[in-house]
Short mmCIF file of C-alpha atoms in Angstrom, two decimals:
data_model
loop_
_atom_site.label_atom_id
_atom_site.label_comp_id
_atom_site.label_asym_id
_atom_site.label_seq_id
_atom_site.Cartn_x
_atom_site.Cartn_y
_atom_site.Cartn_z
CA UNK A 1 159.65 74.73 47.47
CA UNK A 2 157.59 73.15 44.69
CA UNK A 3 154.96 74.96 42.66
CA UNK A 4 152.17 72.93 44.28
CA UNK A 5 153.40 73.83 47.79
CA UNK A 6 153.55 77.49 46.84
CA UNK A 7 149.99 77.40 45.53
CA UNK A 8 148.56 76.45 48.91
CA UNK A 9 150.64 78.80 51.02
CA UNK A 10 148.29 80.97 53.14
CA UNK A 11 147.39 84.31 51.55
CA UNK A 12 149.03 83.37 48.20
CA UNK A 13 145.94 81.71 46.67
CA UNK A 14 144.17 83.21 43.68
CA UNK A 15 140.60 82.73 42.51
CA UNK A 16 141.96 80.27 39.95
CA UNK A 17 143.66 78.29 42.73
CA UNK A 18 140.39 78.05 44.63
CA UNK A 19 138.48 77.05 41.48
CA UNK A 20 140.97 74.24 40.67
CA UNK A 21 140.92 72.91 44.23
CA UNK A 22 137.13 72.79 44.46
CA UNK A 23 136.59 71.72 40.85
CA UNK A 24 134.44 74.64 39.76
CA UNK A 25 134.83 77.52 37.37
CA UNK A 26 136.51 80.83 38.20
CA UNK A 27 133.13 82.46 37.56
CA UNK A 28 131.55 80.34 40.30
CA UNK A 29 134.18 81.38 42.84
CA UNK A 30 133.65 84.99 41.82
CA UNK A 31 129.89 84.62 42.35
CA UNK A 32 130.47 83.31 45.88
CA UNK A 33 132.84 86.17 46.66
CA UNK A 34 130.32 88.71 45.38
CA UNK A 35 127.41 87.29 47.35
CA UNK A 36 125.49 86.05 44.32
CA UNK A 37 122.62 83.71 45.19
CA UNK A 38 122.72 81.64 41.98
CA UNK A 39 125.19 79.09 43.40
CA UNK A 40 124.10 75.70 44.76
CA UNK A 41 124.37 75.52 48.60
CA UNK A 42 126.77 72.56 48.61
CA UNK A 43 128.99 74.24 46.00
CA UNK A 44 128.96 77.48 47.98
CA UNK A 45 129.93 75.59 51.15
CA UNK A 46 132.91 73.93 49.43
CA UNK A 47 134.09 77.22 47.94
CA UNK A 48 133.72 79.01 51.29
CA UNK A 49 135.70 76.25 53.02
CA UNK A 50 138.51 76.54 50.48
CA UNK A 51 138.58 80.34 50.77
CA UNK A 52 138.86 80.00 54.53
CA UNK A 53 141.65 77.40 54.33
CA UNK A 54 143.66 79.72 52.09
CA UNK A 55 142.88 82.83 54.19
CA UNK A 56 141.76 84.42 50.95
CA UNK A 57 141.33 88.19 51.01
CA UNK A 58 140.84 90.58 48.12
CA UNK A 59 143.65 92.97 47.40
CA UNK A 60 141.65 96.17 47.79
CA UNK A 61 140.39 97.19 51.21
CA UNK A 62 136.84 97.98 50.15
CA UNK A 63 134.75 97.68 46.99
CA UNK A 64 132.66 100.61 45.93
CA UNK A 65 129.27 99.85 47.47
CA UNK A 66 126.32 99.68 45.12
CA UNK A 67 123.76 100.69 47.77
CA UNK A 68 123.74 103.18 50.61
CA UNK A 69 121.58 100.98 52.83
CA UNK A 70 122.50 100.11 56.41
CA UNK A 71 120.74 96.93 57.56
CA UNK A 72 119.69 96.89 61.24
CA UNK A 73 119.10 93.29 62.35
CA UNK A 74 117.38 92.41 65.64
CA UNK A 75 117.19 88.91 67.07
CA UNK A 76 113.56 89.78 67.83
CA UNK A 77 111.52 92.97 67.91
CA UNK A 78 110.47 94.33 71.29
CA UNK A 79 108.51 97.41 70.30
CA UNK A 80 109.47 99.77 73.15
CA UNK A 81 113.09 98.63 73.55
CA UNK A 82 113.69 98.23 69.83
CA UNK A 83 112.23 101.66 69.10
CA UNK A 84 114.92 103.30 71.24
CA UNK A 85 117.60 101.47 69.23
CA UNK A 86 115.94 102.29 65.91
CA UNK A 87 115.70 105.99 66.72
CA UNK A 88 119.35 106.15 67.77
CA UNK A 89 120.52 104.38 64.62
CA UNK A 90 118.22 106.33 62.30
CA UNK A 91 119.50 109.68 63.52
CA UNK A 92 123.13 108.70 62.89
CA UNK A 93 122.43 106.97 59.56
CA UNK A 94 120.40 109.89 58.22
CA UNK A 95 123.14 112.33 59.20
CA UNK A 96 125.58 110.12 57.28
CA UNK A 97 123.45 110.22 54.13
CA UNK A 98 122.51 106.53 54.25
CA UNK A 99 119.20 104.67 54.41
CA UNK A 100 118.02 102.26 57.11
CA UNK A 101 116.57 98.80 56.48
CA UNK A 102 115.07 96.77 59.37
CA UNK A 103 115.13 93.00 59.80
CA UNK A 104 114.70 90.45 62.58
CA UNK A 105 115.66 86.80 63.09
CA UNK A 106 112.47 85.55 64.74
CA UNK A 107 114.12 85.04 68.14
CA UNK A 108 117.30 83.36 66.87
CA UNK A 109 120.66 84.73 67.95
CA UNK A 110 122.43 83.57 64.76
CA UNK A 111 121.19 84.00 61.17
CA UNK A 112 120.93 80.96 58.95
CA UNK A 113 123.23 80.75 55.94
CA UNK A 114 120.30 81.08 53.47
CA UNK A 115 119.16 84.21 55.32
CA UNK A 116 122.69 85.59 55.04
CA UNK A 117 122.71 84.75 51.30
CA UNK A 118 119.69 86.98 50.79
CA UNK A 119 121.20 89.79 52.87
CA UNK A 120 124.48 89.77 50.95
CA UNK A 121 122.61 89.60 47.67
CA UNK A 122 121.24 93.04 48.52
CA UNK A 123 124.81 94.38 48.71
CA UNK A 124 124.44 96.30 51.99
CA UNK A 125 126.66 99.22 52.87
CA UNK A 126 127.00 97.66 56.31
CA UNK A 127 125.11 95.63 58.94
CA UNK A 128 124.28 96.32 62.59
CA UNK A 129 123.41 93.24 64.66
CA UNK A 130 121.39 93.84 67.85
CA UNK A 131 121.54 91.14 70.55
CA UNK A 132 122.61 88.65 67.90
CA UNK A 133 125.70 87.95 65.82
CA UNK A 134 127.53 85.77 63.34
CA UNK A 135 129.39 82.48 63.52
CA UNK A 136 133.15 82.71 62.83
CA UNK A 137 132.56 81.29 59.34
CA UNK A 138 129.87 83.89 58.65
CA UNK A 139 132.15 86.66 59.91
CA UNK A 140 134.86 85.47 57.52
CA UNK A 141 132.36 85.55 54.68
CA UNK A 142 131.40 89.18 55.34
CA UNK A 143 135.07 90.11 55.65
CA UNK A 144 135.82 88.52 52.29
CA UNK A 145 133.04 90.48 50.65
CA UNK A 146 134.11 93.60 52.54
CA UNK A 147 130.75 94.18 54.21
CA UNK A 148 131.46 95.86 57.56
CA UNK A 149 129.39 94.91 60.60
CA UNK A 150 129.03 96.07 64.21
CA UNK A 151 127.24 94.43 67.15
CA UNK A 152 125.00 96.38 69.54
CA UNK A 153 124.41 94.90 73.01
CA UNK A 154 126.10 91.71 71.85
CA UNK A 155 124.60 88.44 73.08
CA UNK A 156 127.98 86.87 73.83
CA UNK A 157 131.39 87.93 75.04
CA UNK A 158 132.81 90.51 72.61
CA UNK A 159 135.97 89.68 70.65
CA UNK A 160 138.54 91.88 68.98
CA UNK A 161 137.33 90.71 65.57
CA UNK A 162 133.83 92.15 66.06
CA UNK A 163 133.39 95.90 66.68
CA UNK A 164 130.70 96.26 69.33
CA UNK A 165 128.92 98.77 71.56
CA UNK A 166 127.24 97.92 74.85
CA UNK A 167 126.70 99.26 78.32
CA UNK A 168 128.06 98.37 81.74
CA UNK A 169 125.54 95.68 82.63
CA UNK A 170 127.52 94.47 85.63
CA UNK A 171 127.38 97.95 87.12
CA UNK A 172 123.65 98.10 86.38
CA UNK A 173 123.03 95.00 88.47
CA UNK A 174 125.33 96.29 91.20
CA UNK A 175 123.64 99.67 91.64
CA UNK A 176 120.13 98.20 91.51
CA UNK A 177 120.91 95.74 94.30
CA UNK A 178 122.83 98.35 96.32
CA UNK A 179 119.82 100.64 96.26
CA UNK A 180 117.52 97.93 97.59
CA UNK A 181 120.01 96.80 100.21
CA UNK A 182 120.51 100.37 101.41
CA UNK A 183 116.73 100.65 101.86
CA UNK A 184 116.93 97.69 104.25
CA UNK A 185 115.85 94.81 102.01
CA UNK A 186 117.69 91.56 102.69
CA UNK A 187 115.54 89.13 100.73
CA UNK A 188 115.72 90.32 97.12
CA UNK A 189 114.86 88.34 94.01
CA UNK A 190 116.28 88.92 90.56
CA UNK A 191 114.55 88.03 87.27
CA UNK A 192 116.99 88.34 84.39
CA UNK A 193 116.84 87.62 80.68
CA UNK A 194 117.98 84.41 78.94
CA UNK A 195 120.83 82.75 80.81
CA UNK A 196 122.83 82.23 77.61
CA UNK A 197 122.87 85.98 76.87
CA UNK A 198 125.86 87.98 78.12
CA UNK A 199 123.99 91.01 79.51
CA UNK A 200 121.67 88.75 81.54
CA UNK A 201 124.57 87.02 83.27
CA UNK A 202 126.45 90.29 83.79
CA UNK A 203 123.50 91.92 85.58
CA UNK A 204 123.10 88.94 87.88
CA UNK A 205 126.85 89.01 88.58
CA UNK A 206 126.63 92.66 89.61
CA UNK A 207 123.57 91.84 91.75
CA UNK A 208 125.56 89.13 93.53
CA UNK A 209 128.54 91.45 94.04
CA UNK A 210 126.35 93.97 95.88
CA UNK A 211 125.25 91.22 98.24
CA UNK A 212 128.87 90.17 98.76
CA UNK A 213 129.69 93.76 99.72
CA UNK A 214 126.89 93.70 102.28
CA UNK A 215 127.99 90.34 103.69
CA UNK A 216 124.82 88.62 102.48
CA UNK A 217 124.25 85.43 100.50
CA UNK A 218 121.88 85.38 97.56
CA UNK A 219 119.21 82.68 97.89
CA UNK A 220 119.54 80.61 94.70
CA UNK A 221 115.76 80.08 94.67
CA UNK A 222 115.35 83.84 94.16
CA UNK A 223 117.49 83.95 90.99
CA UNK A 224 115.41 83.47 87.85
CA UNK A 225 116.12 83.60 84.12
CA UNK A 226 113.59 83.97 81.32
CA UNK A 227 112.86 86.40 78.53
CA UNK A 228 112.92 90.17 78.86
CA UNK A 229 109.19 90.38 78.16
CA UNK A 230 105.96 90.87 80.12
CA UNK A 231 105.05 87.20 80.42
CA UNK A 232 108.35 86.26 82.07
CA UNK A 233 107.97 89.05 84.61
CA UNK A 234 104.41 88.02 85.35
CA UNK A 235 105.03 84.26 85.58
CA UNK A 236 108.20 84.52 87.69
CA UNK A 237 106.58 87.28 89.75
CA UNK A 238 103.56 85.10 90.56
CA UNK A 239 105.78 82.18 91.54
CA UNK A 240 108.07 84.30 93.73
CA UNK A 241 105.31 86.27 95.42
CA UNK A 242 103.21 83.20 96.26
CA UNK A 243 106.04 81.79 98.36
CA UNK A 244 105.51 81.83 102.13
CA UNK A 245 108.98 83.38 102.38
CA UNK A 246 108.41 85.74 99.47
CA UNK A 247 111.00 88.44 98.67
CA UNK A 248 110.36 92.01 99.77
CA UNK A 249 111.96 93.37 96.58
CA UNK A 250 112.48 92.24 92.98
CA UNK A 251 115.08 93.46 90.50
CA UNK A 252 113.71 92.87 86.99
CA UNK A 253 115.88 92.52 83.91
CA UNK A 254 113.91 95.06 81.87
CA UNK A 255 111.20 97.67 82.36
CA UNK A 256 108.84 95.49 80.33
CA UNK A 257 109.57 92.55 82.61
CA UNK A 258 108.99 94.84 85.63
CA UNK A 259 105.52 95.63 84.27
CA UNK A 260 104.75 91.91 84.43
CA UNK A 261 105.96 91.80 88.05
CA UNK A 262 103.70 94.74 88.92
CA UNK A 263 100.71 92.95 87.43
CA UNK A 264 101.51 89.81 89.43
CA UNK A 265 101.77 91.86 92.63
CA UNK A 266 98.40 93.51 92.03
CA UNK A 267 96.81 90.14 91.20
CA UNK A 268 97.98 88.89 94.61
CA UNK A 269 96.76 91.99 96.44
CA UNK A 270 100.20 93.47 97.13
CA UNK A 271 100.80 97.19 97.03
CA UNK A 272 103.91 98.96 95.74
CA UNK A 273 106.10 100.09 97.33
CA UNK A 274 104.56 99.33 100.76
CA UNK A 275 104.47 95.54 100.36
CA UNK A 276 106.99 95.12 97.55
CA UNK A 277 109.73 97.19 95.92
CA UNK A 278 110.52 96.74 92.23
CA UNK A 279 113.49 97.98 90.16
CA UNK A 280 113.47 97.74 86.37
CA UNK A 281 116.13 98.10 83.71
CA UNK A 282 116.47 100.29 80.55
CA UNK A 283 114.59 103.45 81.62
CA UNK A 284 112.17 103.33 78.71
CA UNK A 285 109.90 106.39 78.43
CA UNK A 286 106.95 104.36 79.79
CA UNK A 287 108.78 103.80 83.11
CA UNK A 288 108.05 107.35 84.26
CA UNK A 289 104.33 106.92 83.46
CA UNK A 290 103.75 103.65 85.28
CA UNK A 291 101.80 103.60 88.52
CA UNK A 292 103.80 103.86 90.67
CA UNK A 293 106.55 105.44 88.57
CA UNK A 294 109.28 102.84 88.16
CA UNK A 295 112.71 103.01 89.75
CA UNK A 296 115.00 101.67 87.04
CA UNK A 297 118.56 101.43 85.73
CA UNK A 298 119.11 103.83 82.85
CA UNK A 299 120.74 102.09 79.90
CA UNK A 300 121.62 104.66 77.19
CA UNK A 301 120.03 102.73 74.34
CA UNK A 302 119.87 105.60 71.85
CA UNK A 303 123.48 106.58 72.54
CA UNK A 304 124.60 102.96 72.18
CA UNK A 305 122.78 102.67 68.87
CA UNK A 306 124.04 105.97 67.52
CA UNK A 307 127.63 105.18 68.52
CA UNK A 308 127.45 101.80 66.78
CA UNK A 309 125.96 103.34 63.64
CA UNK A 310 128.73 105.94 63.43
CA UNK A 311 131.34 103.20 63.86
CA UNK A 312 129.74 101.30 60.99
CA UNK A 313 129.66 104.36 58.74
CA UNK A 314 133.38 104.91 59.45
CA UNK A 315 134.15 101.29 58.53
CA UNK A 316 132.13 101.60 55.33
CA UNK A 317 134.17 104.68 54.43
CA UNK A 318 137.43 102.79 55.00
CA UNK A 319 138.27 104.59 58.26
CA UNK A 320 140.13 102.54 60.89
CA UNK A 321 138.46 102.44 64.31
CA UNK A 322 140.44 103.63 67.32
CA UNK A 323 138.81 100.89 69.43
CA UNK A 324 136.70 97.85 68.68
CA UNK A 325 134.72 97.88 71.94
CA UNK A 326 132.82 100.70 73.65
CA UNK A 327 130.84 100.32 76.89
CA UNK A 328 128.66 103.23 77.96
CA UNK A 329 127.75 103.95 81.57
CA UNK A 330 124.60 102.94 83.45
CA UNK A 331 122.97 104.84 86.32
CA UNK A 332 120.05 104.40 88.69
CA UNK A 333 116.92 106.53 88.31
CA UNK A 334 115.00 106.48 91.61
CA UNK A 335 111.23 106.98 91.38
CA UNK A 336 108.25 105.70 93.38
CA UNK A 337 108.39 101.90 93.14
CA UNK A 338 111.01 101.39 95.87
CA UNK A 339 110.87 102.00 99.62
CA UNK A 340 112.06 100.32 102.85
CA UNK A 341 110.54 96.88 103.45
CA UNK A 342 107.47 96.51 105.71
CA UNK A 343 108.30 97.05 109.36
CA UNK A 344 111.51 99.00 108.76
#
């Protein structure tokens, strides 16, 4: 084997090897590895590509962190839902002696590379991503700089390379639909979140499975996707409830979305639960105070957040995780917004 062949053998590259290949100084490669922002974007991209080709990893498992800040990154803030996550993370982070920093991506499910440059320039102790995540190249970059990260309620199918905590969304959809079917409803609509988000699809899959159990077919016109917010619940609710063959029950993808459905029902002169049954999702504190009190699927948001934060603190301390994926249970909380359909 020649010297040149040996130099490009995976995992044998040095910083000097990378610098020679890209045509930059060793100092520039070091800046990229350390998350410095004073490197031109095109130069950074070429260095990152070379590091990835050579499977470059530092020898030590973890640098001494220069901050004790955990960054909690949301794809977008939803005040009630996000607050449950924040409180769960804050309790675990405070107990671990760290500080919490909040950020959001303005609705995007992937950060831009310049955004990630700024984050890494702050030398975080670790990062929690909520309903968002990283591209494979971005994951490799954080691994190289030994910044641990964990996903909460991941927006896509979890992989072994990304530690993540979620809940059993499929079961949530199943038990919501079972409850309505057992009450005698046979024409049930579902309004879920974005179709490209894993939890949205999983809840609809569970909803369909409950119908399969009952020997019923889901009307495709009654399956809707949108956001998890009030406006989606209201707009889809108005459209569904104006139909001459309107559903007698609606399973909403979030409690906030269910509030929009309730407003649409009232606008159309329908009464809950006599004319329409509604099931929400999340079991936010406001669900018990709605009128009528909302039947909903309890998703243990604070427990999910706290579990993810403790996983991240372990990774930051150099502790190996026993598992990279944890799914917590979901259960139905029956209140006043569901009843048998009219005439039953």
